[in-house]
Amino acid sequence: MILNKTDLEKLPSRYRALLINSLAGAKQACLIGTKNKTGQSNLAIFNSLIHIGANPPLWGFICRPNTVERHTLNNILEHHYYTINYVATNKYKQAHQTSAKYAQQVSEFEACGFVEAYKENFYAPFVQDAIIQIGMKFMEQVNIEINGTIMLIGSIEQVTINTAVTDDGFVQLSQANVLACCGLDAYLSTTLLGRLSYAKPNEESKPI
Amino acid sequence: MILNKTDLEKLPSRYRALLINSLAGAKQACLIGTKNKTGQSNLAIFNSLIHIGANPPLWGFICRPNTVERHTLNNILEHHYYTINYVATNKYKQAHQTSAKYAQQVSEFEACGFVEAYKENFYAPFVQDAIIQIGMKFMEQVNIEINGTIMLIGSIEQVTINTAVTDDGFVQLSQANVLACCGLDAYLSTTLLGRLSYAKPNEESKPI
């Protein structure tokens, strides 16, 4: 299939959304846990996790202000603390269900069959038994002028890793069957093909 | 493994970089093709592709100004046109090799065993025989104040998709063995678990 700019503009809106989203390829499936003013918990799936830096550890994600994700956005801007959780591939239907437009007074934890877990001194709810649980603190809002989307950047405050980590620091997510995704509605498992040593000109990288 | 903020700060720098990068999970492996002032081609692997919007189709990626990626960044800011290419899993060693710090006068296409391909009216080089070839035009530079990284946003000008696309617009990347990655040195294949219908409260999504 070959499409130029005019072809893309002429596509039906839903078709284009699915095409452009799925074309962006494999992404980490993240369940973001927050709480609102009244203490009501919220859980929503995001596929736009962005590594911003390792020292200090900073990650971002993209919010579209006019969607269901607003609950997550509002809660983070209000309380500054949120969690990022990775679940196993066998939870993909439950994870997808958190994208439904639940009313604000409904907790997606309960509605979608996840259990809230709290850690000492951390305000936001984690997903109990998640393979990865990360406590985040809001640091910077980046406004993307071209289409009004927002990137929220947070610092990693704490991590719980319930899978193997190699001696050099590589987290074995594939080995633990961590859920990945693609586009708006597709869920993936991943298989590690291999790791390669730091690449240098005119020298073949070695498997690690 | 449980790490709090202080534990993270105390980690050796390389270990922390690998941990935080790999912890960010599955990403699309993108080979970005550009040309410099003198017409010299450049190809570099990136793992930070970000879907910004579908209408108009906009994608971003993250650049760290003080690294080898500078060639890509400079070329895009100079010429505004670049390509994003996805290759098959069996090319992962070649793809990794593009991350080596080659001198500016070396083309990673040639050095890493890829072939430059040009399309009508498009300045930047594509990877010949790539499964996905996307022509991009630079639109917005977003400066991330907290650590000086840069997000470059471009519009999708043309796409060539050498794999199946479903009737509703889903691009079958897993089926075509498109290469994914994780962190700085790990390469992944992906398997589609399933697609699910639009989620609604109190209703089970159906497989698509």
PDB file of N, CA and C in Angstrom, chain A residues 16-88:
ATOM      1  N   ARG A  16      -8.140   6.204   9.134  1.00  0.00           N
ATOM      2  CA  ARG A  16      -6.861   6.897   9.271  1.00  0.00           C
ATOM      3  C   ARG A  16      -6.321   6.787  10.695  1.00  0.00           C
ATOM      4  N   ALA A  17      -7.198   6.953  11.697  1.00  0.00           N
ATOM      5  CA  ALA A  17      -6.759   6.872  13.093  1.00  0.00           C
ATOM      6  C   ALA A  17      -6.157   5.502  13.387  1.00  0.00           C
ATOM      7  N   LEU A  18      -6.813   4.460  12.922  1.00  0.00           N
ATOM      8  CA  LEU A  18      -6.321   3.097  13.171  1.00  0.00           C
ATOM      9  C   LEU A  18      -5.019   2.859  12.414  1.00  0.00           C
ATOM     10  N   LEU A  19      -4.984   3.316  11.161  1.00  0.00           N
ATOM     11  CA  LEU A  19      -3.779   3.130  10.343  1.00  0.00           C
ATOM     12  C   LEU A  19      -2.568   3.824  10.965  1.00  0.00           C
ATOM     13  N   ILE A  20      -2.703   5.100  11.276  1.00  0.00           N
ATOM     14  CA  ILE A  20      -1.556   5.887  11.760  1.00  0.00           C
ATOM     15  C   ILE A  20      -1.134   5.426  13.154  1.00  0.00           C
ATOM     16  N   ASN A  21      -2.111   5.074  13.994  1.00  0.00           N
ATOM     17  CA  ASN A  21      -1.776   4.567  15.323  1.00  0.00           C
ATOM     18  C   ASN A  21      -1.079   3.216  15.244  1.00  0.00           C
ATOM     19  N   SER A  22      -1.606   2.308  14.434  1.00  0.00           N
ATOM     20  CA  SER A  22      -1.001   0.970  14.391  1.00  0.00           C
ATOM     21  C   SER A  22       0.340   1.002  13.664  1.00  0.00           C
ATOM     22  N   LEU A  23       0.465   1.898  12.695  1.00  0.00           N
ATOM     23  CA  LEU A  23       1.715   2.046  11.953  1.00  0.00           C
ATOM     24  C   LEU A  23       2.867   2.479  12.874  1.00  0.00           C
ATOM     25  N   ALA A  24       2.522   3.131  13.982  1.00  0.00           N
ATOM     26  CA  ALA A  24       3.563   3.586  14.927  1.00  0.00           C
ATOM     27  C   ALA A  24       4.217   2.420  15.656  1.00  0.00           C
ATOM     28  N   GLY A  25       3.668   1.223  15.518  1.00  0.00           N
ATOM     29  CA  GLY A  25       4.384   0.021  15.936  1.00  0.00           C
ATOM     30  C   GLY A  25       4.270  -0.362  17.388  1.00  0.00           C
ATOM     31  N   ALA A  26       5.177  -1.207  17.812  1.00  0.00           N
ATOM     32  CA  ALA A  26       5.139  -1.800  19.152  1.00  0.00           C
ATOM     33  C   ALA A  26       5.371  -0.739  20.223  1.00  0.00           C
ATOM     34  N   LYS A  27       4.569  -0.822  21.274  1.00  0.00           N
ATOM     35  CA  LYS A  27       4.673   0.116  22.396  1.00  0.00           C
ATOM     36  C   LYS A  27       4.525  -0.666  23.702  1.00  0.00           C
ATOM     37  N   GLN A  28       5.041  -0.113  24.776  1.00  0.00           N
ATOM     38  CA  GLN A  28       4.798  -0.689  26.092  1.00  0.00           C
ATOM     39  C   GLN A  28       3.369  -0.363  26.523  1.00  0.00           C
ATOM     40  N   ALA A  29       2.648  -1.347  27.034  1.00  0.00           N
ATOM     41  CA  ALA A  29       1.304  -1.107  27.583  1.00  0.00           C
ATOM     42  C   ALA A  29       1.457  -0.701  29.050  1.00  0.00           C
ATOM     43  N   CYS A  30       1.002   0.509  29.372  1.00  0.00           N
ATOM     44  CA  CYS A  30       1.161   1.061  30.724  1.00  0.00           C
ATOM     45  C   CYS A  30      -0.199   1.299  31.348  1.00  0.00           C
ATOM     46  N   LEU A  31      -0.418   0.797  32.539  1.00  0.00           N
ATOM     47  CA  LEU A  31      -1.615   1.152  33.288  1.00  0.00           C
ATOM     48  C   LEU A  31      -1.220   2.241  34.273  1.00  0.00           C
ATOM     49  N   ILE A  32      -1.839   3.416  34.108  1.00  0.00           N
ATOM     50  CA  ILE A  32      -1.485   4.550  34.963  1.00  0.00           C
ATOM     51  C   ILE A  32      -2.541   4.711  36.056  1.00  0.00           C
ATOM     52  N   GLY A  33      -2.063   4.648  37.302  1.00  0.00           N
ATOM     53  CA  GLY A  33      -2.938   4.748  38.467  1.00  0.00           C
ATOM     54  C   GLY A  33      -2.851   6.121  39.106  1.00  0.00           C
ATOM     55  N   THR A  34      -4.023   6.716  39.378  1.00  0.00           N
ATOM     56  CA  THR A  34      -4.069   8.040  40.025  1.00  0.00           C
ATOM     57  C   THR A  34      -5.224   8.065  41.033  1.00  0.00           C
ATOM     58  N   LYS A  35      -5.325   9.185  41.741  1.00  0.00           N
ATOM     59  CA  LYS A  35      -6.457   9.430  42.633  1.00  0.00           C
ATOM     60  C   LYS A  35      -6.965  10.843  42.395  1.00  0.00           C
ATOM     61  N   ASN A  36      -8.269  11.038  42.519  1.00  0.00           N
ATOM     62  CA  ASN A  36      -8.790  12.398  42.348  1.00  0.00           C
ATOM     63  C   ASN A  36      -8.980  13.088  43.704  1.00  0.00           C
ATOM     64  N   LYS A  37      -9.491  14.319  43.651  1.00  0.00           N
ATOM     65  CA  LYS A  37      -9.699  15.154  44.840  1.00  0.00           C
ATOM     66  C   LYS A  37     -10.367  14.422  45.995  1.00  0.00           C
ATOM     67  N   THR A  38     -11.380  13.629  45.643  1.00  0.00           N
ATOM     68  CA  THR A  38     -12.186  12.989  46.683  1.00  0.00           C
ATOM     69  C   THR A  38     -11.590  11.651  47.114  1.00  0.00           C
ATOM     70  N   GLY A  39     -10.407  11.331  46.594  1.00  0.00           N
ATOM     71  CA  GLY A  39      -9.775  10.073  46.976  1.00  0.00           C
ATOM     72  C   GLY A  39     -10.182   8.909  46.089  1.00  0.00           C
ATOM     73  N   GLN A  40     -10.981   9.184  45.074  1.00  0.00           N
ATOM     74  CA  GLN A  40     -11.434   8.156  44.122  1.00  0.00           C
ATOM     75  C   GLN A  40     -10.260   7.714  43.241  1.00  0.00           C
ATOM     76  N   SER A  41     -10.033   6.436  43.160  1.00  0.00           N
ATOM     77  CA  SER A  41      -8.922   5.950  42.337  1.00  0.00           C
ATOM     78  C   SER A  41      -9.310   5.851  40.874  1.00  0.00           C
ATOM     79  N   ASN A  42      -8.315   5.906  40.011  1.00  0.00           N
ATOM     80  CA  ASN A  42      -8.515   5.850  38.569  1.00  0.00           C
ATOM     81  C   ASN A  42      -7.387   5.021  37.964  1.00  0.00           C
ATOM     82  N   LEU A  43      -7.717   4.243  36.945  1.00  0.00           N
ATOM     83  CA  LEU A  43      -6.703   3.440  36.253  1.00  0.00           C
ATOM     84  C   LEU A  43      -6.994   3.511  34.756  1.00  0.00           C
ATOM     85  N   ALA A  44      -5.985   3.813  33.961  1.00  0.00           N
ATOM     86  CA  ALA A  44      -6.205   3.958  32.516  1.00  0.00           C
ATOM     87  C   ALA A  44      -4.990   3.463  31.750  1.00  0.00           C
ATOM     88  N   ILE A  45      -5.249   2.845  30.616  1.00  0.00           N
ATOM     89  CA  ILE A  45      -4.153   2.323  29.801  1.00  0.00           C
ATOM     90  C   ILE A  45      -3.613   3.414  28.877  1.00  0.00           C
ATOM     91  N   PHE A  46      -2.296   3.473  28.761  1.00  0.00           N
ATOM     92  CA  PHE A  46      -1.614   4.397  27.859  1.00  0.00           C
ATOM     93  C   PHE A  46      -0.565   3.603  27.074  1.00  0.00           C
ATOM     94  N   ASN A  47      -0.320   4.044  25.842  1.00  0.00           N
ATOM     95  CA  ASN A  47       0.689   3.354  25.031  1.00  0.00           C
ATOM     96  C   ASN A  47       1.794   4.315  24.583  1.00  0.00           C
ATOM     97  N   SER A  48       1.919   5.436  25.272  1.00  0.00           N
ATOM     98  CA  SER A  48       2.832   6.476  24.790  1.00  0.00           C
ATOM     99  C   SER A  48       3.954   6.764  25.773  1.00  0.00           C
ATOM    100  N   LEU A  49       4.428   5.753  26.462  1.00  0.00           N
ATOM    101  CA  LEU A  49       5.529   5.948  27.410  1.00  0.00           C
ATOM    102  C   LEU A  49       6.802   6.349  26.666  1.00  0.00           C
ATOM    103  N   ILE A  50       7.444   7.410  27.152  1.00  0.00           N
ATOM    104  CA  ILE A  50       8.635   7.953  26.491  1.00  0.00           C
ATOM    105  C   ILE A  50       9.777   8.039  27.486  1.00  0.00           C
ATOM    106  N   HIS A  51      10.893   7.441  27.143  1.00  0.00           N
ATOM    107  CA  HIS A  51      12.096   7.574  27.965  1.00  0.00           C
ATOM    108  C   HIS A  51      12.720   8.937  27.682  1.00  0.00           C
ATOM    109  N   ILE A  52      12.846   9.768  28.718  1.00  0.00           N
ATOM    110  CA  ILE A  52      13.407  11.119  28.538  1.00  0.00           C
ATOM    111  C   ILE A  52      14.844  11.180  29.035  1.00  0.00           C
ATOM    112  N   GLY A  53      15.155  10.413  30.061  1.00  0.00           N
ATOM    113  CA  GLY A  53      16.526  10.415  30.575  1.00  0.00           C
ATOM    114  C   GLY A  53      16.683   9.417  31.701  1.00  0.00           C
ATOM    115  N   ALA A  54      17.927   9.005  31.946  1.00  0.00           N
ATOM    116  CA  ALA A  54      18.184   8.006  32.985  1.00  0.00           C
ATOM    117  C   ALA A  54      18.808   8.632  34.236  1.00  0.00           C
ATOM    118  N   ASN A  55      19.391   9.811  34.099  1.00  0.00           N
ATOM    119  CA  ASN A  55      20.045  10.449  35.240  1.00  0.00           C
ATOM    120  C   ASN A  55      19.792  11.942  35.229  1.00  0.00           C
ATOM    121  N   PRO A  56      18.772  12.439  35.944  1.00  0.00           N
ATOM    122  CA  PRO A  56      17.846  11.675  36.769  1.00  0.00           C
ATOM    123  C   PRO A  56      16.868  10.881  35.906  1.00  0.00           C
ATOM    124  N   PRO A  57      16.276   9.818  36.465  1.00  0.00           N
ATOM    125  CA  PRO A  57      15.341   8.996  35.697  1.00  0.00           C
ATOM    126  C   PRO A  57      14.036   9.742  35.426  1.00  0.00           C
ATOM    127  N   LEU A  58      13.785  10.027  34.146  1.00  0.00           N
ATOM    128  CA  LEU A  58      12.610  10.807  33.740  1.00  0.00           C
ATOM    129  C   LEU A  58      11.885  10.106  32.597  1.00  0.00           C
ATOM    130  N   TRP A  59      10.583   9.992  32.720  1.00  0.00           N
ATOM    131  CA  TRP A  59       9.759   9.433  31.645  1.00  0.00           C
ATOM    132  C   TRP A  59       8.604  10.388  31.359  1.00  0.00           C
ATOM    133  N   GLY A  60       8.146  10.369  30.128  1.00  0.00           N
ATOM    134  CA  GLY A  60       6.970  11.148  29.767  1.00  0.00           C
ATOM    135  C   GLY A  60       5.899  10.274  29.165  1.00  0.00           C
ATOM    136  N   PHE A  61       4.718  10.843  28.999  1.00  0.00           N
ATOM    137  CA  PHE A  61       3.678  10.213  28.183  1.00  0.00           C
ATOM    138  C   PHE A  61       2.775  11.301  27.632  1.00  0.00           C
ATOM    139  N   ILE A  62       2.040  10.953  26.585  1.00  0.00           N
ATOM    140  CA  ILE A  62       1.221  11.924  25.866  1.00  0.00           C
ATOM    141  C   ILE A  62      -0.238  11.831  26.328  1.00  0.00           C
ATOM    142  N   CYS A  63      -0.841  13.005  26.562  1.00  0.00           N
ATOM    143  CA  CYS A  63      -2.267  13.082  26.898  1.00  0.00           C
ATOM    144  C   CYS A  63      -2.992  13.865  25.820  1.00  0.00           C
ATOM    145  N   ARG A  64      -4.149  13.384  25.460  1.00  0.00           N
ATOM    146  CA  ARG A  64      -5.015  14.172  24.586  1.00  0.00           C
ATOM    147  C   ARG A  64      -6.095  14.790  25.478  1.00  0.00           C
ATOM    148  N   PRO A  65      -6.094  16.119  25.600  1.00  0.00           N
ATOM    149  CA  PRO A  65      -6.910  16.768  26.633  1.00  0.00           C
ATOM    150  C   PRO A  65      -8.404  16.482  26.531  1.00  0.00           C
ATOM    151  N   ASN A  66      -8.901  16.155  25.351  1.00  0.00           N
ATOM    152  CA  ASN A  66     -10.347  16.047  25.206  1.00  0.00           C
ATOM    153  C   ASN A  66     -10.860  14.614  25.200  1.00  0.00           C
ATOM    154  N   THR A  67     -10.223  13.745  25.928  1.00  0.00           N
ATOM    155  CA  THR A  67     -10.641  12.347  25.916  1.00  0.00           C
ATOM    156  C   THR A  67     -10.808  11.862  27.343  1.00  0.00           C
ATOM    157  N   VAL A  68     -11.068  10.588  27.461  1.00  0.00           N
ATOM    158  CA  VAL A  68     -11.245   9.952  28.765  1.00  0.00           C
ATOM    159  C   VAL A  68      -9.983  10.070  29.625  1.00  0.00           C
ATOM    160  N   GLU A  69      -8.861  10.246  28.929  1.00  0.00           N
ATOM    161  CA  GLU A  69      -7.578  10.348  29.626  1.00  0.00           C
ATOM    162  C   GLU A  69      -7.532  11.577  30.538  1.00  0.00           C
ATOM    163  N   ARG A  70      -8.489  12.473  30.361  1.00  0.00           N
ATOM    164  CA  ARG A  70      -8.550  13.689  31.171  1.00  0.00           C
ATOM    165  C   ARG A  70      -8.550  13.382  32.673  1.00  0.00           C
ATOM    166  N   HIS A  71      -9.219  12.306  33.066  1.00  0.00           N
ATOM    167  CA  HIS A  71      -9.206  11.954  34.491  1.00  0.00           C
ATOM    168  C   HIS A  71      -7.767  11.789  34.970  1.00  0.00           C
ATOM    169  N   THR A  72      -6.998  11.048  34.201  1.00  0.00           N
ATOM    170  CA  THR A  72      -5.598  10.824  34.563  1.00  0.00           C
ATOM    171  C   THR A  72      -4.838  12.147  34.583  1.00  0.00           C
ATOM    172  N   LEU A  73      -4.993  12.932  33.518  1.00  0.00           N
ATOM    173  CA  LEU A  73      -4.311  14.232  33.408  1.00  0.00           C
ATOM    174  C   LEU A  73      -4.663  15.133  34.594  1.00  0.00           C
ATOM    175  N   ASN A  74      -5.966  15.299  34.843  1.00  0.00           N
ATOM    176  CA  ASN A  74      -6.392  16.167  35.941  1.00  0.00           C
ATOM    177  C   ASN A  74      -5.841  15.694  37.288  1.00  0.00           C
ATOM    178  N   ASN A  75      -5.928  14.395  37.509  1.00  0.00           N
ATOM    179  CA  ASN A  75      -5.459  13.874  38.796  1.00  0.00           C
ATOM    180  C   ASN A  75      -3.962  14.099  38.989  1.00  0.00           C
ATOM    181  N   ILE A  76      -3.200  13.945  37.926  1.00  0.00           N
ATOM    182  CA  ILE A  76      -1.744  14.135  38.045  1.00  0.00           C
ATOM    183  C   ILE A  76      -1.425  15.599  38.297  1.00  0.00           C
ATOM    184  N   LEU A  77      -2.121  16.499  37.572  1.00  0.00           N
ATOM    185  CA  LEU A  77      -1.851  17.929  37.757  1.00  0.00           C
ATOM    186  C   LEU A  77      -2.276  18.378  39.153  1.00  0.00           C
ATOM    187  N   GLU A  78      -3.234  17.685  39.725  1.00  0.00           N
ATOM    188  CA  GLU A  78      -3.740  18.050  41.051  1.00  0.00           C
ATOM    189  C   GLU A  78      -2.839  17.515  42.173  1.00  0.00           C
ATOM    190  N   HIS A  79      -2.444  16.264  42.027  1.00  0.00           N
ATOM    191  CA  HIS A  79      -1.762  15.608  43.158  1.00  0.00           C
ATOM    192  C   HIS A  79      -0.289  15.315  42.911  1.00  0.00           C
ATOM    193  N   HIS A  80       0.140  15.380  41.664  1.00  0.00           N
ATOM    194  CA  HIS A  80       1.559  15.215  41.285  1.00  0.00           C
ATOM    195  C   HIS A  80       2.095  13.797  41.396  1.00  0.00           C
ATOM    196  N   TYR A  81       1.362  12.886  42.011  1.00  0.00           N
ATOM    197  CA  TYR A  81       1.871  11.521  42.126  1.00  0.00           C
ATOM    198  C   TYR A  81       1.003  10.572  41.303  1.00  0.00           C
ATOM    199  N   TYR A  82       1.663   9.640  40.639  1.00  0.00           N
ATOM    200  CA  TYR A  82       0.947   8.639  39.849  1.00  0.00           C
ATOM    201  C   TYR A  82       1.796   7.387  39.762  1.00  0.00           C
ATOM    202  N   THR A  83       1.183   6.322  39.305  1.00  0.00           N
ATOM    203  CA  THR A  83       1.931   5.070  39.181  1.00  0.00           C
ATOM    204  C   THR A  83       1.850   4.569  37.743  1.00  0.00           C
ATOM    205  N   ILE A  84       2.903   3.868  37.330  1.00  0.00           N
ATOM    206  CA  ILE A  84       2.914   3.194  36.030  1.00  0.00           C
ATOM    207  C   ILE A  84       3.105   1.707  36.313  1.00  0.00           C
ATOM    208  N   ASN A  85       2.190   0.903  35.782  1.00  0.00           N
ATOM    209  CA  ASN A  85       2.192  -0.525  36.084  1.00  0.00           C
ATOM    210  C   ASN A  85       2.173  -1.328  34.792  1.00  0.00           C
ATOM    211  N   TYR A  86       2.960  -2.422  34.761  1.00  0.00           N
ATOM    212  CA  TYR A  86       2.937  -3.338  33.615  1.00  0.00           C
ATOM    213  C   TYR A  86       2.338  -4.660  34.102  1.00  0.00           C
ATOM    214  N   VAL A  87       1.413  -5.183  33.320  1.00  0.00           N
ATOM    215  CA  VAL A  87       0.808  -6.467  33.686  1.00  0.00           C
ATOM    216  C   VAL A  87       1.183  -7.529  32.647  1.00  0.00           C
ATOM    217  N   ALA A  88       0.803  -8.763  32.934  1.00  0.00           N
ATOM    218  CA  ALA A  88       1.168  -9.881  32.054  1.00  0.00           C
ATOM    219  C   ALA A  88       0.203  -9.953  30.870  1.00  0.00           C
TER     220      ALA A  88
END
